[in-house]
Short mmCIF file of C-alpha atoms and ligand atoms in Angstrom, two decimals:
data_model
loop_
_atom_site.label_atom_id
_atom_site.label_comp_id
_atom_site.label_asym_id
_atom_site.label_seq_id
_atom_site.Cartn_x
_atom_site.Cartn_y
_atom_site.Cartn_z
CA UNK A 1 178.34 55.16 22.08
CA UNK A 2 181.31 57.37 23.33
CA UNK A 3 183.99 55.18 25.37
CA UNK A 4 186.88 57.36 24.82
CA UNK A 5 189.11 56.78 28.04
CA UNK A 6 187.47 60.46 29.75
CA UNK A 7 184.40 58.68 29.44
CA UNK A 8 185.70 55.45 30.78
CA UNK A 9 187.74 57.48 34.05
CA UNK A 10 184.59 59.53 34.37
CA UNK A 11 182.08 56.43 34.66
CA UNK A 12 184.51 54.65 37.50
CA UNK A 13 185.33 57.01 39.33
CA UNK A 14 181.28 57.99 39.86
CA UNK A 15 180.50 53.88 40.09
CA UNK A 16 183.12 53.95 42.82
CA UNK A 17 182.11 56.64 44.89
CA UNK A 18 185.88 58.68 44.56
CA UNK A 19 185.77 62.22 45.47
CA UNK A 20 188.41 63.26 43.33
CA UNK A 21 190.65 62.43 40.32
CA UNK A 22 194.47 62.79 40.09
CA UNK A 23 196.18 62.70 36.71
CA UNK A 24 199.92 62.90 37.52
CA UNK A 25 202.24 63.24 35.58
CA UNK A 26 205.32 60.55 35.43
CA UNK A 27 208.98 60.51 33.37
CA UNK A 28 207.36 58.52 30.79
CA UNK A 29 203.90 58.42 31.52
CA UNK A 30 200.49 59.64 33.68
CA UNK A 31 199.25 58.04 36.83
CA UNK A 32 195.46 58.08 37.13
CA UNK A 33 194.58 57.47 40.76
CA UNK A 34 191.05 57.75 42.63
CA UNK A 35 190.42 58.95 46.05
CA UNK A 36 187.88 56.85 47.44
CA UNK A 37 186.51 56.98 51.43
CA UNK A 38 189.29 59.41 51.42
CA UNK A 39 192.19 57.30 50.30
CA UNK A 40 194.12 57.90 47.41
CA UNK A 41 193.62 54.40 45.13
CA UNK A 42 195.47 53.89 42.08
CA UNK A 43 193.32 53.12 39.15
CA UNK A 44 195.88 52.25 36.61
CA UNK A 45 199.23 54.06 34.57
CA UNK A 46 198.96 55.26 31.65
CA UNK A 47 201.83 56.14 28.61
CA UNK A 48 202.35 59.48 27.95
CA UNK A 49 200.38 59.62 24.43
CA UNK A 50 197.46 58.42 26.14
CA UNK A 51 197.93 60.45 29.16
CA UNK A 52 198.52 63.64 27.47
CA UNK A 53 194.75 62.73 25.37
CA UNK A 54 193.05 61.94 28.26
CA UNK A 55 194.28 65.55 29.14
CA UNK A 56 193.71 67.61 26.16
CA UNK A 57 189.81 65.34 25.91
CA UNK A 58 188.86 67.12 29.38
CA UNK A 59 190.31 70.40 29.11
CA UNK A 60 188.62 70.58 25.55
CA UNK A 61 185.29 69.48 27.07
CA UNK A 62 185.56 71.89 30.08
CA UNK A 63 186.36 74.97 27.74
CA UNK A 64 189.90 75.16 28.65
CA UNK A 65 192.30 76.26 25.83
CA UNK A 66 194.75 73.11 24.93
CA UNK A 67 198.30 73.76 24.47
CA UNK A 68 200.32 73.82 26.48
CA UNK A 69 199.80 75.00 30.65
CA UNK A 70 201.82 77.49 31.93
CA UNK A 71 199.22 78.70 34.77
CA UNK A 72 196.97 77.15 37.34
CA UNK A 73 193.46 76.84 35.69
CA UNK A 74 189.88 75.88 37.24
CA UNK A 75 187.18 75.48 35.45
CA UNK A 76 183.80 73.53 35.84
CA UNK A 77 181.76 71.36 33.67
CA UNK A 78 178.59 69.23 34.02
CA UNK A 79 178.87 65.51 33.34
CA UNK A 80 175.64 63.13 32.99
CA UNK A 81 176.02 59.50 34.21
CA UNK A 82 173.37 57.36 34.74
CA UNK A 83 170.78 60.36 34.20
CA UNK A 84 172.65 62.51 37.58
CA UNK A 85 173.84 65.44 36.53
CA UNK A 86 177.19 65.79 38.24
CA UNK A 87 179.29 68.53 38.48
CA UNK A 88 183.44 68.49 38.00
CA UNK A 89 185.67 71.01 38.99
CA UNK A 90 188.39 70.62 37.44
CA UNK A 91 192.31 72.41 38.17
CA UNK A 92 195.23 71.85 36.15
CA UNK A 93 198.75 73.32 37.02
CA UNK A 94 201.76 73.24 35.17
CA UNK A 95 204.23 70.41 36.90
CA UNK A 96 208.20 70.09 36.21
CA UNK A 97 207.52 66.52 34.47
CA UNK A 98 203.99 67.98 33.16
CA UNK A 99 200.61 68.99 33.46
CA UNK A 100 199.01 67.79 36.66
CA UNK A 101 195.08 67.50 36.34
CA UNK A 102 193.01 67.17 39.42
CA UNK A 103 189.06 66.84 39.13
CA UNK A 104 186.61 67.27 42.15
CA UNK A 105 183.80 65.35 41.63
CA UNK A 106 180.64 67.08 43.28
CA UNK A 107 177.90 63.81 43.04
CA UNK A 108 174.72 65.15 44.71
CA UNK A 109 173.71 61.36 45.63
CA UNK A 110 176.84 61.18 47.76
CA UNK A 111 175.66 64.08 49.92
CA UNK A 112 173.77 62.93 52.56
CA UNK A 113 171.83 65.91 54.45
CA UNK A 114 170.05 65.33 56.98
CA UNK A 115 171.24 64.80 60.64
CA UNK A 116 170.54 61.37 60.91
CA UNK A 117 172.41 60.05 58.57
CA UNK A 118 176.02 62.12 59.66
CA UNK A 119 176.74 59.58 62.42
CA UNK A 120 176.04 61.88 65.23
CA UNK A 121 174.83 59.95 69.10
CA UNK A 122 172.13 60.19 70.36
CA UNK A 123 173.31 63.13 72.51
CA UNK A 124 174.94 64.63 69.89
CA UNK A 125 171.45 64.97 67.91
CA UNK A 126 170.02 66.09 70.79
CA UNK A 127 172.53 69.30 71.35
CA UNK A 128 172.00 70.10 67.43
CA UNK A 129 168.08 69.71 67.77
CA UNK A 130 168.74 72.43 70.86
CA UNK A 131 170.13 74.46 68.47
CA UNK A 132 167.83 74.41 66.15
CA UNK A 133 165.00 74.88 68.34
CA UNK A 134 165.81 78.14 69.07
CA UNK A 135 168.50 79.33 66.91
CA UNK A 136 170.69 81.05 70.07
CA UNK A 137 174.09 82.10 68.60
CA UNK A 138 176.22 81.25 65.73
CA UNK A 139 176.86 77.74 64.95
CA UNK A 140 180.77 77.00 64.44
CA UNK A 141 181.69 73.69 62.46
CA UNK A 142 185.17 73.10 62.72
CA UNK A 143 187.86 70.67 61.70
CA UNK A 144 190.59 69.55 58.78
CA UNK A 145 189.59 70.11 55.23
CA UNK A 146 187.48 67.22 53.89
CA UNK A 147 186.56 66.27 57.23
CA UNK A 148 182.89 66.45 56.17
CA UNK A 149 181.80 70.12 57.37
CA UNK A 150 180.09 71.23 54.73
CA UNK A 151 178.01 67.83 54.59
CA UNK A 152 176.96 68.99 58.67
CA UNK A 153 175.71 72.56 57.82
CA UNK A 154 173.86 71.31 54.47
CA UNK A 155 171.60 68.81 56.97
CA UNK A 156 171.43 71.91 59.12
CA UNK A 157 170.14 73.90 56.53
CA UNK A 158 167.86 71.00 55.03
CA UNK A 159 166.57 71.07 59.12
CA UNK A 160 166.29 75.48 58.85
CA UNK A 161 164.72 75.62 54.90
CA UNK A 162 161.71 73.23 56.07
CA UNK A 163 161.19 76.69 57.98
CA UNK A 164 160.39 78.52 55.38
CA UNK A 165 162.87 80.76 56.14
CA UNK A 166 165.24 82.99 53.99
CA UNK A 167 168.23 81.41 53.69
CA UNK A 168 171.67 82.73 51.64
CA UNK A 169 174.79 80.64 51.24
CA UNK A 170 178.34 81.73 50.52
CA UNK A 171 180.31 78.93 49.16
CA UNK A 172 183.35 77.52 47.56
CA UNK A 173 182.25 75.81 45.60
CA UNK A 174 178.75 75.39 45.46
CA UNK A 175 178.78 71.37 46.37
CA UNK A 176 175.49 70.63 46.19
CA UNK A 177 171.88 73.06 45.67
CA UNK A 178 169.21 72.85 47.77
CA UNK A 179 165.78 74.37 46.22
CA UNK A 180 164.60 77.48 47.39
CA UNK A 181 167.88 78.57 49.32
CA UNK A 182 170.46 81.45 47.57
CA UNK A 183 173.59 79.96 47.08
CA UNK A 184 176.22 82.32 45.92
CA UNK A 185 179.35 80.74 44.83
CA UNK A 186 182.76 82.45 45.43
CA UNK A 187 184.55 83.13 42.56
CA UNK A 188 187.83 85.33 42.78
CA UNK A 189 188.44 85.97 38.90
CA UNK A 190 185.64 88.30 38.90
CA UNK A 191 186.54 89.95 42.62
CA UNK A 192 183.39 87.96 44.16
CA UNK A 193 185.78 86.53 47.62
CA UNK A 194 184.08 85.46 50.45
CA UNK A 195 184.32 89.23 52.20
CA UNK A 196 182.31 90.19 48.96
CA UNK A 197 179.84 87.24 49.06
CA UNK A 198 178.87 87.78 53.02
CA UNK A 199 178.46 91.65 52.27
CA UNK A 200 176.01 90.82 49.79
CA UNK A 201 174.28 88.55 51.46
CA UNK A 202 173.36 90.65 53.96
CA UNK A 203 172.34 93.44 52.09
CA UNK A 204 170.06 90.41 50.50
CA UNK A 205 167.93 90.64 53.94
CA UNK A 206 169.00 86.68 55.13
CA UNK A 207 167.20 85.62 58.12
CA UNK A 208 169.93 82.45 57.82
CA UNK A 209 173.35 82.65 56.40
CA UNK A 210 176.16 80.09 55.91
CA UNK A 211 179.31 80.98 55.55
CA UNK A 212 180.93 78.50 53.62
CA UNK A 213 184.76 78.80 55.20
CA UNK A 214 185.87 81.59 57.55
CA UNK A 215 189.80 82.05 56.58
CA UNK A 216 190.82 85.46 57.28
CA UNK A 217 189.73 88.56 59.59
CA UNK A 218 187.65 90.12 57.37
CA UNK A 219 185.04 87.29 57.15
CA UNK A 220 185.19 86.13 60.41
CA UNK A 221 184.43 89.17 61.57
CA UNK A 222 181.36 89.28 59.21
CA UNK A 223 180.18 86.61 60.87
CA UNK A 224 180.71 87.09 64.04
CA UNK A 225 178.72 90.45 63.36
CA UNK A 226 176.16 89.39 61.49
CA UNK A 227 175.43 86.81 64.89
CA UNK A 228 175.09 89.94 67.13
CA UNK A 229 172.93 91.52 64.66
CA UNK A 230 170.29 88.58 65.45
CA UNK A 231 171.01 86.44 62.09
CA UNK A 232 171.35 82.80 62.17
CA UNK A 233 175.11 82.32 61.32
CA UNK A 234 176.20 79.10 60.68
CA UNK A 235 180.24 78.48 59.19
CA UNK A 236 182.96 76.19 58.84
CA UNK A 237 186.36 76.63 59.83
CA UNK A 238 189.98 75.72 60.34
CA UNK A 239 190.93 74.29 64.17
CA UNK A 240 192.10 71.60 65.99
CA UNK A 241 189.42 70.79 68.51
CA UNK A 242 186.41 72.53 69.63
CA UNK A 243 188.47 74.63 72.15
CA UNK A 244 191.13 76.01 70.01
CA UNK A 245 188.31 77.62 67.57
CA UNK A 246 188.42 80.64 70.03
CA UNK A 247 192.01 80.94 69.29
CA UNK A 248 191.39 81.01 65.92
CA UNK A 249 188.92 83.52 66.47
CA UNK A 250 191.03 85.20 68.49
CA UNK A 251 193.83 85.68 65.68
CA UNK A 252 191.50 86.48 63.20
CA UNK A 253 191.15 90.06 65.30
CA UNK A 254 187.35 88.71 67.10
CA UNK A 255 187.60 90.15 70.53
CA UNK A 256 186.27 87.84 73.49
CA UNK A 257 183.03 89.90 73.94
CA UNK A 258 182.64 89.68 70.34
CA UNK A 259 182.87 85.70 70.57
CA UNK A 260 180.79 85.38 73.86
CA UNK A 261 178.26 87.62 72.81
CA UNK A 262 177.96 85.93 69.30
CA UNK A 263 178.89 81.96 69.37
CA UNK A 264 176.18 79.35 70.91
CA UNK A 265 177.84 76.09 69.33
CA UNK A 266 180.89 74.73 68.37
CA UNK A 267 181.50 71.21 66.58
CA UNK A 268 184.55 69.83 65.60
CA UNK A 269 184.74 66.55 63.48
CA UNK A 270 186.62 64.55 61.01
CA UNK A 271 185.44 61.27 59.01
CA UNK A 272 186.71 57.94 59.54
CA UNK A 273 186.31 54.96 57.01
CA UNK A 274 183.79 52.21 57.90
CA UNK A 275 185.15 48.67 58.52
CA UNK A 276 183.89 46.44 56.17
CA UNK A 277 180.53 44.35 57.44
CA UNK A 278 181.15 41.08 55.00
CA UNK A 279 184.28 40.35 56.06
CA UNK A 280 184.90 42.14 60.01
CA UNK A 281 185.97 39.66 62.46
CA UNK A 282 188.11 40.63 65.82
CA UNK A 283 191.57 40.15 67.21
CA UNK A 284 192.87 41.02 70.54
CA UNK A 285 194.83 44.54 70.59
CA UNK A 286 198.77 45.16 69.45
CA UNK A 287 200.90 46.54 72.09
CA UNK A 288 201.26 49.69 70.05
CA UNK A 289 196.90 49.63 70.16
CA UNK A 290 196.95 48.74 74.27
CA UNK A 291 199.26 52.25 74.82
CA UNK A 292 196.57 53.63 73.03
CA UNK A 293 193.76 52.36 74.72
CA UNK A 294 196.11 52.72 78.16
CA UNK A 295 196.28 56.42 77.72
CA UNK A 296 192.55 57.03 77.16
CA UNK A 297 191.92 54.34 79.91
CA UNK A 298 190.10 51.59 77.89
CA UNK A 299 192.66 48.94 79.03
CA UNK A 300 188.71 46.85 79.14
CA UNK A 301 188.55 46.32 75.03
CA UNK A 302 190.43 42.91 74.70
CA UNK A 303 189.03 42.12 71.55
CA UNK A 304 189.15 44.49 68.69
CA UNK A 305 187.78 44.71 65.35
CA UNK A 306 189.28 44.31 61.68
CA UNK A 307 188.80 43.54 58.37
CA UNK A 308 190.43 41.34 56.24
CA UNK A 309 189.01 42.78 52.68
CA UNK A 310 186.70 40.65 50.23
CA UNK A 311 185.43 41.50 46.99
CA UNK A 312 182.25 43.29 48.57
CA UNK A 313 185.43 46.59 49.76
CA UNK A 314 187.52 46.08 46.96
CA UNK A 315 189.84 44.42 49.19
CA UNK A 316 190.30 48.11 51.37
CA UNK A 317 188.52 46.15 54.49
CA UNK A 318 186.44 49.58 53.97
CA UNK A 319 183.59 50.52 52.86
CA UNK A 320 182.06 54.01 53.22
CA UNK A 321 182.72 56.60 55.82
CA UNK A 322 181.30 57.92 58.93
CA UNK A 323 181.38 61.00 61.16
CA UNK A 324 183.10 61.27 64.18
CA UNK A 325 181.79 64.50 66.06
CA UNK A 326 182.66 66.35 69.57
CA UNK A 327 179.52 69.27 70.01
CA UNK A 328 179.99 71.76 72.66
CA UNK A 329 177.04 73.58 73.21
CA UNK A 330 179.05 76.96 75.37
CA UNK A 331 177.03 77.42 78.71
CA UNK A 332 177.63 80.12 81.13
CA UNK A 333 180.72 78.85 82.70
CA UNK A 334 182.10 79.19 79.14
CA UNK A 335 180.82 82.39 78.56
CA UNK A 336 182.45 84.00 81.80
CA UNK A 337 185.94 81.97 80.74
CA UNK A 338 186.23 83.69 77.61
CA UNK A 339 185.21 87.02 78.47
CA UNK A 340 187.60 86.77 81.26
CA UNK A 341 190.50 86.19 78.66
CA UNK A 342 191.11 82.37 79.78
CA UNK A 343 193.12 80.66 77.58
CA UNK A 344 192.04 77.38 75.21
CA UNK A 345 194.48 75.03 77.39
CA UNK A 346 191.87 76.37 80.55
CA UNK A 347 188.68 76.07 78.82
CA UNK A 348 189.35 72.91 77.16
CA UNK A 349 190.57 71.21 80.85
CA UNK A 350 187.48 72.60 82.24
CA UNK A 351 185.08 70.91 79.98
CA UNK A 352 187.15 68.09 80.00
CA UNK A 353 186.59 68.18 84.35
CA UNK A 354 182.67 68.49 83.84
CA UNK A 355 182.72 64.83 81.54
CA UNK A 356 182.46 66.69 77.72
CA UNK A 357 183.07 64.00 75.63
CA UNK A 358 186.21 64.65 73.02
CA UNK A 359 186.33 63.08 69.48
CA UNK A 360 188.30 60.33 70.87
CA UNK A 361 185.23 59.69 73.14
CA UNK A 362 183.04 59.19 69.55
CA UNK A 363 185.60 57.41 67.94
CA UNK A 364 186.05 54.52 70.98
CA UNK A 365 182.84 54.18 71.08
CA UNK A 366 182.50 53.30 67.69
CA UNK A 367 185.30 50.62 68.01
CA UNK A 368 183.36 49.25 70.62
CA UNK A 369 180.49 48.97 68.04
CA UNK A 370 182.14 47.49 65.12
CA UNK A 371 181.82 50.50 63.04
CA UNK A 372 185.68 51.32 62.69
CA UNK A 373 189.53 50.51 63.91
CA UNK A 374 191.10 50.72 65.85
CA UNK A 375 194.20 50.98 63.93
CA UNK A 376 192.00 53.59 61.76
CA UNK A 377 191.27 55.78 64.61
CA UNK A 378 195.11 56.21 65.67
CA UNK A 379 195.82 57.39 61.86
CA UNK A 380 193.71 60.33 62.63
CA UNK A 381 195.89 61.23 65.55
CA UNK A 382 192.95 62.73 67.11
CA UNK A 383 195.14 62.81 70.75
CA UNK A 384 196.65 66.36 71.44
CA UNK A 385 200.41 65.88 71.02
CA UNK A 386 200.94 66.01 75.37
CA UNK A 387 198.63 63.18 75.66
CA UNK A 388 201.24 60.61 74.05
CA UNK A 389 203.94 61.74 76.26
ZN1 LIG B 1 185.03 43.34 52.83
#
């Protein structure tokens, strides 16, 4: 049996559900740390001989030439554990103390798609189901990176392929396949960007395309076209809150006809680690956490819950993740605001007026539940930066 120490990081890392592995380099040695319900972990130092092995065993396995690094490399390989084939992709770059290895770790089991299981409320599954019962304008997912977009639109497309329907994906990178759907993976070495990908996607007669990441002009507009042209557009992108996705829009060169004649939904979202059930008990609020609660008027929570960490979390208090979401479904109001030029500040205070629940709405709630922190919530500094003055 093969237990070199690859084999060894490999194998824990999967068993403990990390995301990604860092190989750092150090003066003398390598740190090998674990990012786990989004937390960088330590998993343990290593000397420099054993470090620079571990290094030269995966870049020999993923077909990149050892020696020594003087670019940025990526490259992708296909690891079996426990009969799942998973996929790595793995970047190296050359560091002042070293070579720096980083390796994504793209587990199908640990993508959950379908709706249910993304954490949305009840209302919040009801606005997607709207969407998806009658497919009205382009679907917008929004947020931070790793904030679990790509795991929304890959239940949305689980929800659209039942359909029968031709669906084409533009991606980077491919996280996870879904039978019967295209999924073109973007891959700049050979000139395929995303520009590239959504122009041949089209011309691959999609009644459904996702757009893995709108980052510049070009593909935004793409998207925003392909809408008009009666395609089902769904994409992720870069923005604050819901609101402030029309600014982006905005300075991506998308007029405001172009966005009210093409966008029906907008979510944004962000994950949030899930308090530990074996070992959760409660505790009044901390000054800091009443100012908190004080400015989002929920001065009524006077108990609430933590974890104290048992061997069931690893001693983190955590254990999984969950999604915190804010869905605005635009309605005619909306429409007339942005193709009358309003602002984000104005559209955002009008939805606000009319009771649209924010993330910070989700993410109380949740407290109130059980589910999370307090303490967590506040590290995602979910309140716009006025709202703590
Ligand atoms: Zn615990």
């Amino acid at each position: 049996m093969n237990t070199s120490l690859e084999t060894i990081v490999l194998a824990e890392a999967v068993h403990a559900r990390a995301s990604d592995i860092h190989i750092d380099p150090l003066i003398d040695g390598y740190s090998v740390r674990m990012r786990i319900d989004g937390n960088l972990v330590l998993w343990k130092n290593v000397n420099r001989p054993t470090g620079d092995k571990l290094i030269n065993q995966i870049k020999a396995d993923a077909g990149i030439e050892t020696g020594t690094v003087f670019h940025p490399v990526g490259e992708r390989r296909r690891l079996n554990v426990d009969g799942e084939e998973i996929d790595l992709r793995i970047t190296l770059a050359p560091c002042i103390s070293g070579p720096k290895m980083a390796i994504r770790i793209l587990d199908p089991r640990q993508v959950k798609h379908d709706l249910p299981s993304l954490g949305l409320t009840k209302i919040q599954t009801d606005q997607f189901q709207h969407w998806l019962s009658d497919l009205n304008g382009m679907i917008l997912v929004t947020g931070p990176t790793a904030s679990g977009k790509t795991t929304t639109l890959y239940a949305l497309l689980h929800e659209l392929a039942e359909d029968s329907r031709h669906v084409v994906t533009v991606e980077d990178p491919v996280e996870y396949q879904i039978d019967g759907i295209n999924q073109i993976e973007v891959d700049e070495r050979h000139d395929l960007d995303f520009a590239e990908g959504v122009s041949t996607s089209l011309r691959l007669d999609p009644d459904c395309l996702m757009v893995g990441e709108i980052r510049e002009g070009t593909v935004a507009s793409q998207a925003v076209a392909a809408s008009i042209q009666g395609h089902v557009v769904m994409a992720t992108m870069h923005s604050r809150d819901a609101a402030s996705a029309i600014t982006r829009l905005n300075n991506f060169g998308v007029t405001n006809h172009q966005i009210a004649t093409a966008l029906g939904v907008v979510v944004n979202q962000r994950l949030i680690r899930r308090l530990c059930q074996k070992c959760q008990s409660t505790r009044p609020p901390t000054d800091l956490e009443n100012s908190f609660l004080s400015i989002h008027n929920r001065e009524d929570l006077k108990e609430v819950p933590f974890s104290t960490g048992c061997d069931s979390c690893q001693g983190s208090g955590f254990k999984g993740r969950t999604g915190l979401f804010q869905v605005w479904n635009l309605d005619r109001t909306d429409y007339e605001m942005i193709l009358a030029g309003a602002d984000e500040d104005a559209i955002r205070s009008r939805r606000l007026q009319a009771g649209s629940p924010e993330l910070v709405d989700h993410a109380l709630s949740l407290i109130e539940q059980g589910v999370t922190s307090l303490r967590e919530v506040m590290h995602l500094g979910l309140s716009l930066p006025w709202e703590n003055k």
